[in-house]
Each structure stands twice: as C-alpha cells, then as structure tokens.
Amino acid sequence: LGFASAVTYTVYILVADTVVRRLAPVVLSALVMTGAAGALAGRALLTGGVDLHFGWPGWLWLACIAVVSTVVAMLAFFAGLKRTGPSTAAILSTFEPVVTTALATLALGETPTLGQLAGGALVLSSVAVLQGRAARHGVGAEAQTAVASHPKPSGSVNDPTPPGSTPARSAGGPVTGPVTSSVSSSVS
C-alpha cells in the first residue's frame, strides 16, 4: 500500500507538471478541486450521505480547512511546481509531515512520539542530502531558469529556430526547438 501510494503521488506530480505548463495554477487547482468534490459527492451518495448537522464553530473550522489547508496549499504547490519542476517539488513536499507535527506540538500542545521525531529527522536529512546533491550537480530551478531566461536570438548561426518563431520549452524548462506561427497561417 505504501509503494502504491508513492507511485500514485509520483504520477500525480509528473502529470501535474505537464499540465501546469499549459494552464495557470489557479485553473489547474479549480479542476482538481472540482474532481475531488465530484468524487466525494459520489461516495456520499453510495454510503448514505454526509452528516452536516453541526453548529457554526464546526462550519467555521470546515471553511478554514477548505480554504487554508486545501485551496491555498494546492495553489502554492502548483505555483511552486511550475517554478521549480517536479523533482524539487516532490522533495520539498516530503517536508509536510514535519511541519504538521511541529504545528500540532506548538498549536495543540501534542507531544510527538519517539517514532515521529525519528521520522521527522529522517525526512529533514533526506531533503538536505537530495537538495545538496542537486546543488553540487547544478541541477534545479536556478539552472533551468538561467537557461530559459537567456535564450539565443532566433535565427542566429547555431540556432535551429527560424526567425519570427518562439522557442519551445520541454517539461524540464530548457529551450528545445522551434514552435512556429505557421500553424495559424496554414489553417487560413
């Protein structure tokens, strides 16, 4: 089950990375939230509904969870994914349980178990090792941003991009080849 979860999350991040390059993070978040709401509504219909009979404090906390913990978190994740790429986003998202445990300790007065503390230390050390390795090899958002923000002028001697066209970006970010405007001219 743990392995299936890791595979599913990997596929989710890789698919989201390709989609977030075509859609704004807000649009992608709205689509994901709509799909999740539909799935939960379907489950509620199959299992006999949802109990919504609680007072205003329950509705206030429900709204906070929906807005802060879901919508804002997903918008931030997709915006970060667009800026950093899937590898960095996946590594940094493993930091979530550590933050959750720290907030539970600070805000709710809970005491983490020895196993939770050991798990948090493992996550923190893994993030440090992976980020350090990426920095030593020059891989990451900084390297991709530098390449993408300084493309060669189109039509230069070593550039295969014809004059008047826009360089295409791969999922990783660097310029990969021409995308010409001939599609619109060939349609007319």
mmCIF file of C-alpha atoms in Angstrom:
data_model
loop_
_atom_site.group_PDB
_atom_site.id
_atom_site.type_symbol
_atom_site.label_atom_id
_atom_site.label_comp_id
_atom_site.label_asym_id
_atom_site.label_seq_id
_atom_site.Cartn_x
_atom_site.Cartn_y
_atom_site.Cartn_z
ATOM 1 C CA LEU A 1 0.000 0.000 0.000
ATOM 2 C CA GLY A 2 2.882 2.367 0.810
ATOM 3 C CA PHE A 3 4.571 1.615 -2.510
ATOM 4 C CA ALA A 4 1.300 2.149 -4.416
ATOM 5 C CA SER A 5 0.911 5.493 -2.650
ATOM 6 C CA ALA A 6 4.418 6.568 -3.702
ATOM 7 C CA VAL A 7 3.811 5.515 -7.312
ATOM 8 C CA THR A 8 0.458 7.327 -7.404
ATOM 9 C CA TYR A 9 1.972 10.530 -5.991
ATOM 10 C CA THR A 10 4.839 10.348 -8.489
ATOM 11 C CA VAL A 11 2.420 10.013 -11.393
ATOM 12 C CA TYR A 12 0.312 12.857 -9.951
ATOM 13 C CA ILE A 13 3.319 15.191 -9.781
ATOM 14 C CA LEU A 14 4.570 14.310 -13.271
ATOM 15 C CA VAL A 15 1.133 14.746 -14.849
ATOM 16 C CA ALA A 16 0.564 17.994 -12.919
ATOM 17 C CA ASP A 17 3.963 19.242 -14.113
ATOM 18 C CA THR A 18 2.975 18.823 -17.757
ATOM 19 C CA VAL A 19 -0.488 20.341 -17.214
ATOM 20 C CA VAL A 20 0.722 23.300 -15.127
ATOM 21 C CA ARG A 21 2.908 24.381 -18.060
ATOM 22 C CA ARG A 22 -0.263 24.773 -20.170
ATOM 23 C CA LEU A 23 -2.727 26.006 -17.532
ATOM 24 C CA ALA A 24 -2.415 28.590 -14.808
ATOM 25 C CA PRO A 25 -2.062 27.117 -11.289
ATOM 26 C CA VAL A 26 -5.438 28.651 -10.367
ATOM 27 C CA VAL A 27 -7.194 26.873 -13.249
ATOM 28 C CA LEU A 28 -5.480 23.561 -12.504
ATOM 29 C CA SER A 29 -6.394 23.867 -8.813
ATOM 30 C CA ALA A 30 -10.025 24.559 -9.722
ATOM 31 C CA LEU A 31 -10.100 21.471 -11.935
ATOM 32 C CA VAL A 32 -8.569 19.263 -9.244
ATOM 33 C CA MET A 33 -10.955 20.634 -6.587
ATOM 34 C CA THR A 34 -13.952 20.045 -8.873
ATOM 35 C CA GLY A 35 -12.847 16.469 -9.484
ATOM 36 C CA ALA A 36 -12.341 15.876 -5.765
ATOM 37 C CA ALA A 37 -15.753 17.366 -4.936
ATOM 38 C CA GLY A 38 -17.375 15.116 -7.552
ATOM 39 C CA ALA A 39 -15.637 12.031 -6.150
ATOM 40 C CA LEU A 40 -16.669 12.892 -2.592
ATOM 41 C CA ALA A 41 -20.257 13.564 -3.682
ATOM 42 C CA GLY A 42 -20.336 10.184 -5.437
ATOM 43 C CA ARG A 43 -19.041 8.476 -2.305
ATOM 44 C CA ALA A 44 -21.611 10.293 -0.171
ATOM 45 C CA LEU A 45 -24.392 9.058 -2.456
ATOM 46 C CA LEU A 46 -23.140 5.487 -2.248
ATOM 47 C CA THR A 47 -22.680 5.475 1.527
ATOM 48 C CA GLY A 48 -25.848 7.281 2.570
ATOM 49 C CA GLY A 49 -24.793 10.910 2.654
ATOM 50 C CA VAL A 50 -22.740 13.199 4.846
ATOM 51 C CA ASP A 51 -23.671 14.372 8.326
ATOM 52 C CA LEU A 52 -23.713 18.181 8.160
ATOM 53 C CA HIS A 53 -25.619 18.720 11.393
ATOM 54 C CA PHE A 54 -23.121 20.645 13.459
ATOM 55 C CA GLY A 55 -23.025 24.192 14.826
ATOM 56 C CA TRP A 56 -21.382 27.310 13.479
ATOM 57 C CA PRO A 57 -17.984 26.545 15.075
ATOM 58 C CA GLY A 58 -17.897 23.348 13.003
ATOM 59 C CA TRP A 59 -18.730 25.296 9.834
ATOM 60 C CA LEU A 60 -16.017 27.854 10.662
ATOM 61 C CA TRP A 61 -13.381 25.121 11.076
ATOM 62 C CA LEU A 62 -14.637 23.375 7.940
ATOM 63 C CA ALA A 63 -14.230 26.616 5.982
ATOM 64 C CA CYS A 64 -10.715 27.108 7.390
ATOM 65 C CA ILE A 65 -9.717 23.572 6.420
ATOM 66 C CA ALA A 66 -11.200 24.002 2.946
ATOM 67 C CA VAL A 67 -9.580 27.371 2.243
ATOM 68 C CA VAL A 68 -6.220 27.215 4.044
ATOM 69 C CA SER A 69 -5.365 23.537 4.136
ATOM 70 C CA THR A 70 -6.745 22.653 0.730
ATOM 71 C CA VAL A 71 -7.186 25.540 -1.711
ATOM 72 C CA VAL A 72 -4.253 27.721 -0.631
ATOM 73 C CA ALA A 73 -1.996 24.693 -0.176
ATOM 74 C CA MET A 74 -2.824 23.335 -3.625
ATOM 75 C CA LEU A 75 -2.374 26.734 -5.292
ATOM 76 C CA ALA A 76 1.018 27.096 -3.599
ATOM 77 C CA PHE A 77 2.026 23.570 -4.636
ATOM 78 C CA PHE A 78 1.097 24.069 -8.303
ATOM 79 C CA ALA A 79 2.732 27.519 -8.421
ATOM 80 C CA GLY A 80 5.882 26.046 -6.848
ATOM 81 C CA LEU A 81 5.783 23.073 -9.220
ATOM 82 C CA LYS A 82 5.667 25.456 -12.174
ATOM 83 C CA ARG A 83 8.668 27.413 -10.849
ATOM 84 C CA THR A 84 10.889 24.606 -9.551
ATOM 85 C CA GLY A 85 9.979 21.498 -11.530
ATOM 86 C CA PRO A 86 8.778 18.098 -10.378
ATOM 87 C CA SER A 87 11.936 16.860 -8.634
ATOM 88 C CA THR A 88 12.326 19.812 -6.292
ATOM 89 C CA ALA A 89 8.565 19.993 -5.662
ATOM 90 C CA ALA A 90 8.452 16.299 -4.753
ATOM 91 C CA ILE A 91 11.436 16.588 -2.418
ATOM 92 C CA LEU A 92 10.085 19.672 -0.676
ATOM 93 C CA SER A 93 6.585 18.217 -0.337
ATOM 94 C CA THR A 94 8.014 15.439 1.840
ATOM 95 C CA PHE A 95 8.595 18.203 4.397
ATOM 96 C CA GLU A 96 4.808 18.469 5.005
ATOM 97 C CA PRO A 97 4.597 15.847 7.801
ATOM 98 C CA VAL A 98 7.422 17.569 9.672
ATOM 99 C CA VAL A 99 5.611 20.911 9.534
ATOM 100 C CA THR A 100 2.330 19.265 10.544
ATOM 101 C CA THR A 101 3.933 17.596 13.553
ATOM 102 C CA ALA A 102 5.623 20.850 14.606
ATOM 103 C CA LEU A 103 2.341 22.772 14.311
ATOM 104 C CA ALA A 104 0.472 20.086 16.275
ATOM 105 C CA THR A 105 3.078 20.397 19.011
ATOM 106 C CA LEU A 106 3.041 24.203 19.085
ATOM 107 C CA ALA A 107 -0.642 24.929 18.454
ATOM 108 C CA LEU A 108 -2.348 21.934 20.078
ATOM 109 C CA GLY A 109 0.146 21.030 22.766
ATOM 110 C CA GLU A 110 0.553 17.477 21.479
ATOM 111 C CA THR A 111 3.681 15.555 22.295
ATOM 112 C CA PRO A 112 5.303 13.749 19.354
ATOM 113 C CA THR A 113 6.363 10.155 19.909
ATOM 114 C CA LEU A 114 9.931 8.989 19.547
ATOM 115 C CA GLY A 115 8.983 7.347 16.226
ATOM 116 C CA GLN A 116 7.540 10.621 14.901
ATOM 117 C CA LEU A 117 10.670 12.524 15.906
ATOM 118 C CA ALA A 118 12.876 9.888 14.243
ATOM 119 C CA GLY A 119 10.733 10.060 11.096
ATOM 120 C CA GLY A 120 10.996 13.843 11.048
ATOM 121 C CA ALA A 121 14.779 13.633 11.397
ATOM 122 C CA LEU A 122 14.902 11.153 8.501
ATOM 123 C CA VAL A 123 12.805 13.452 6.304
ATOM 124 C CA LEU A 124 14.902 16.508 7.153
ATOM 125 C CA SER A 125 18.174 14.693 6.482
ATOM 126 C CA SER A 126 16.845 13.242 3.215
ATOM 127 C CA VAL A 127 15.770 16.673 1.980
ATOM 128 C CA ALA A 128 19.158 18.125 2.898
ATOM 129 C CA VAL A 129 21.061 15.328 1.137
ATOM 130 C CA LEU A 130 18.934 15.446 -2.023
ATOM 131 C CA GLN A 131 18.999 19.236 -2.276
ATOM 132 C CA GLY A 132 22.748 19.298 -1.618
ATOM 133 C CA ARG A 133 23.342 16.686 -4.313
ATOM 134 C CA ALA A 134 21.231 18.656 -6.815
ATOM 135 C CA ALA A 135 23.094 21.884 -5.979
ATOM 136 C CA ARG A 136 26.512 20.215 -6.459
ATOM 137 C CA HIS A 137 25.497 18.945 -9.890
ATOM 138 C CA GLY A 138 23.987 22.281 -10.951
ATOM 139 C CA VAL A 139 20.534 20.768 -11.333
ATOM 140 C CA GLY A 140 17.444 22.603 -10.230
ATOM 141 C CA ALA A 141 15.307 25.606 -10.780
ATOM 142 C CA GLU A 142 18.205 28.064 -10.796
ATOM 143 C CA ALA A 143 19.977 26.298 -13.668
ATOM 144 C CA GLN A 144 16.774 25.883 -15.654
ATOM 145 C CA THR A 145 15.737 29.484 -15.064
ATOM 146 C CA ALA A 146 19.123 30.763 -16.220
ATOM 147 C CA VAL A 147 18.872 28.820 -19.479
ATOM 148 C CA ALA A 148 15.246 29.735 -20.075
ATOM 149 C CA SER A 149 15.649 33.429 -19.307
ATOM 150 C CA HIS A 150 18.560 33.941 -21.705
ATOM 151 C CA PRO A 151 17.627 32.193 -24.961
ATOM 152 C CA LYS A 152 19.643 32.877 -28.098
ATOM 153 C CA PRO A 153 18.033 35.249 -30.558
ATOM 154 C CA SER A 154 16.087 33.268 -33.127
ATOM 155 C CA GLY A 155 17.786 32.820 -36.454
ATOM 156 C CA SER A 156 21.349 33.087 -35.077
ATOM 157 C CA VAL A 157 24.047 30.930 -36.645
ATOM 158 C CA ASN A 158 23.783 27.985 -34.220
ATOM 159 C CA ASP A 159 20.046 28.310 -33.505
ATOM 160 C CA PRO A 160 17.659 26.000 -35.359
ATOM 161 C CA THR A 161 14.706 28.266 -34.529
ATOM 162 C CA PRO A 162 13.574 30.137 -37.648
ATOM 163 C CA PRO A 163 13.273 33.935 -37.402
ATOM 164 C CA GLY A 164 9.820 35.004 -36.187
ATOM 165 C CA SER A 165 9.145 31.826 -34.199
ATOM 166 C CA THR A 166 9.179 31.134 -30.483
ATOM 167 C CA PRO A 167 11.458 28.535 -28.854
ATOM 168 C CA ALA A 168 9.524 25.665 -27.263
ATOM 169 C CA ARG A 169 10.072 24.530 -23.691
ATOM 170 C CA SER A 170 10.210 20.939 -22.585
ATOM 171 C CA ALA A 171 8.676 19.780 -19.310
ATOM 172 C CA GLY A 172 12.059 20.400 -17.656
ATOM 173 C CA GLY A 173 12.122 24.019 -18.754
ATOM 174 C CA PRO A 174 15.059 24.476 -21.163
ATOM 175 C CA VAL A 175 14.558 25.573 -24.743
ATOM 176 C CA THR A 176 14.186 22.539 -27.011
ATOM 177 C CA GLY A 177 13.268 23.665 -30.502
ATOM 178 C CA PRO A 178 11.090 25.856 -32.685
ATOM 179 C CA VAL A 179 7.391 26.474 -32.440
ATOM 180 C CA THR A 180 6.455 28.493 -35.456
ATOM 181 C CA SER A 181 3.382 30.519 -36.136
ATOM 182 C CA SER A 182 2.834 28.612 -39.381
ATOM 183 C CA VAL A 183 0.002 26.642 -37.763
ATOM 184 C CA SER A 184 -2.246 29.670 -37.773
ATOM 185 C CA SER A 185 -1.224 30.641 -41.285
ATOM 186 C CA SER A 186 -1.745 27.110 -42.647
ATOM 187 C CA VAL A 187 -5.267 26.981 -41.208
ATOM 188 C CA SER A 188 -6.418 30.080 -43.068
#
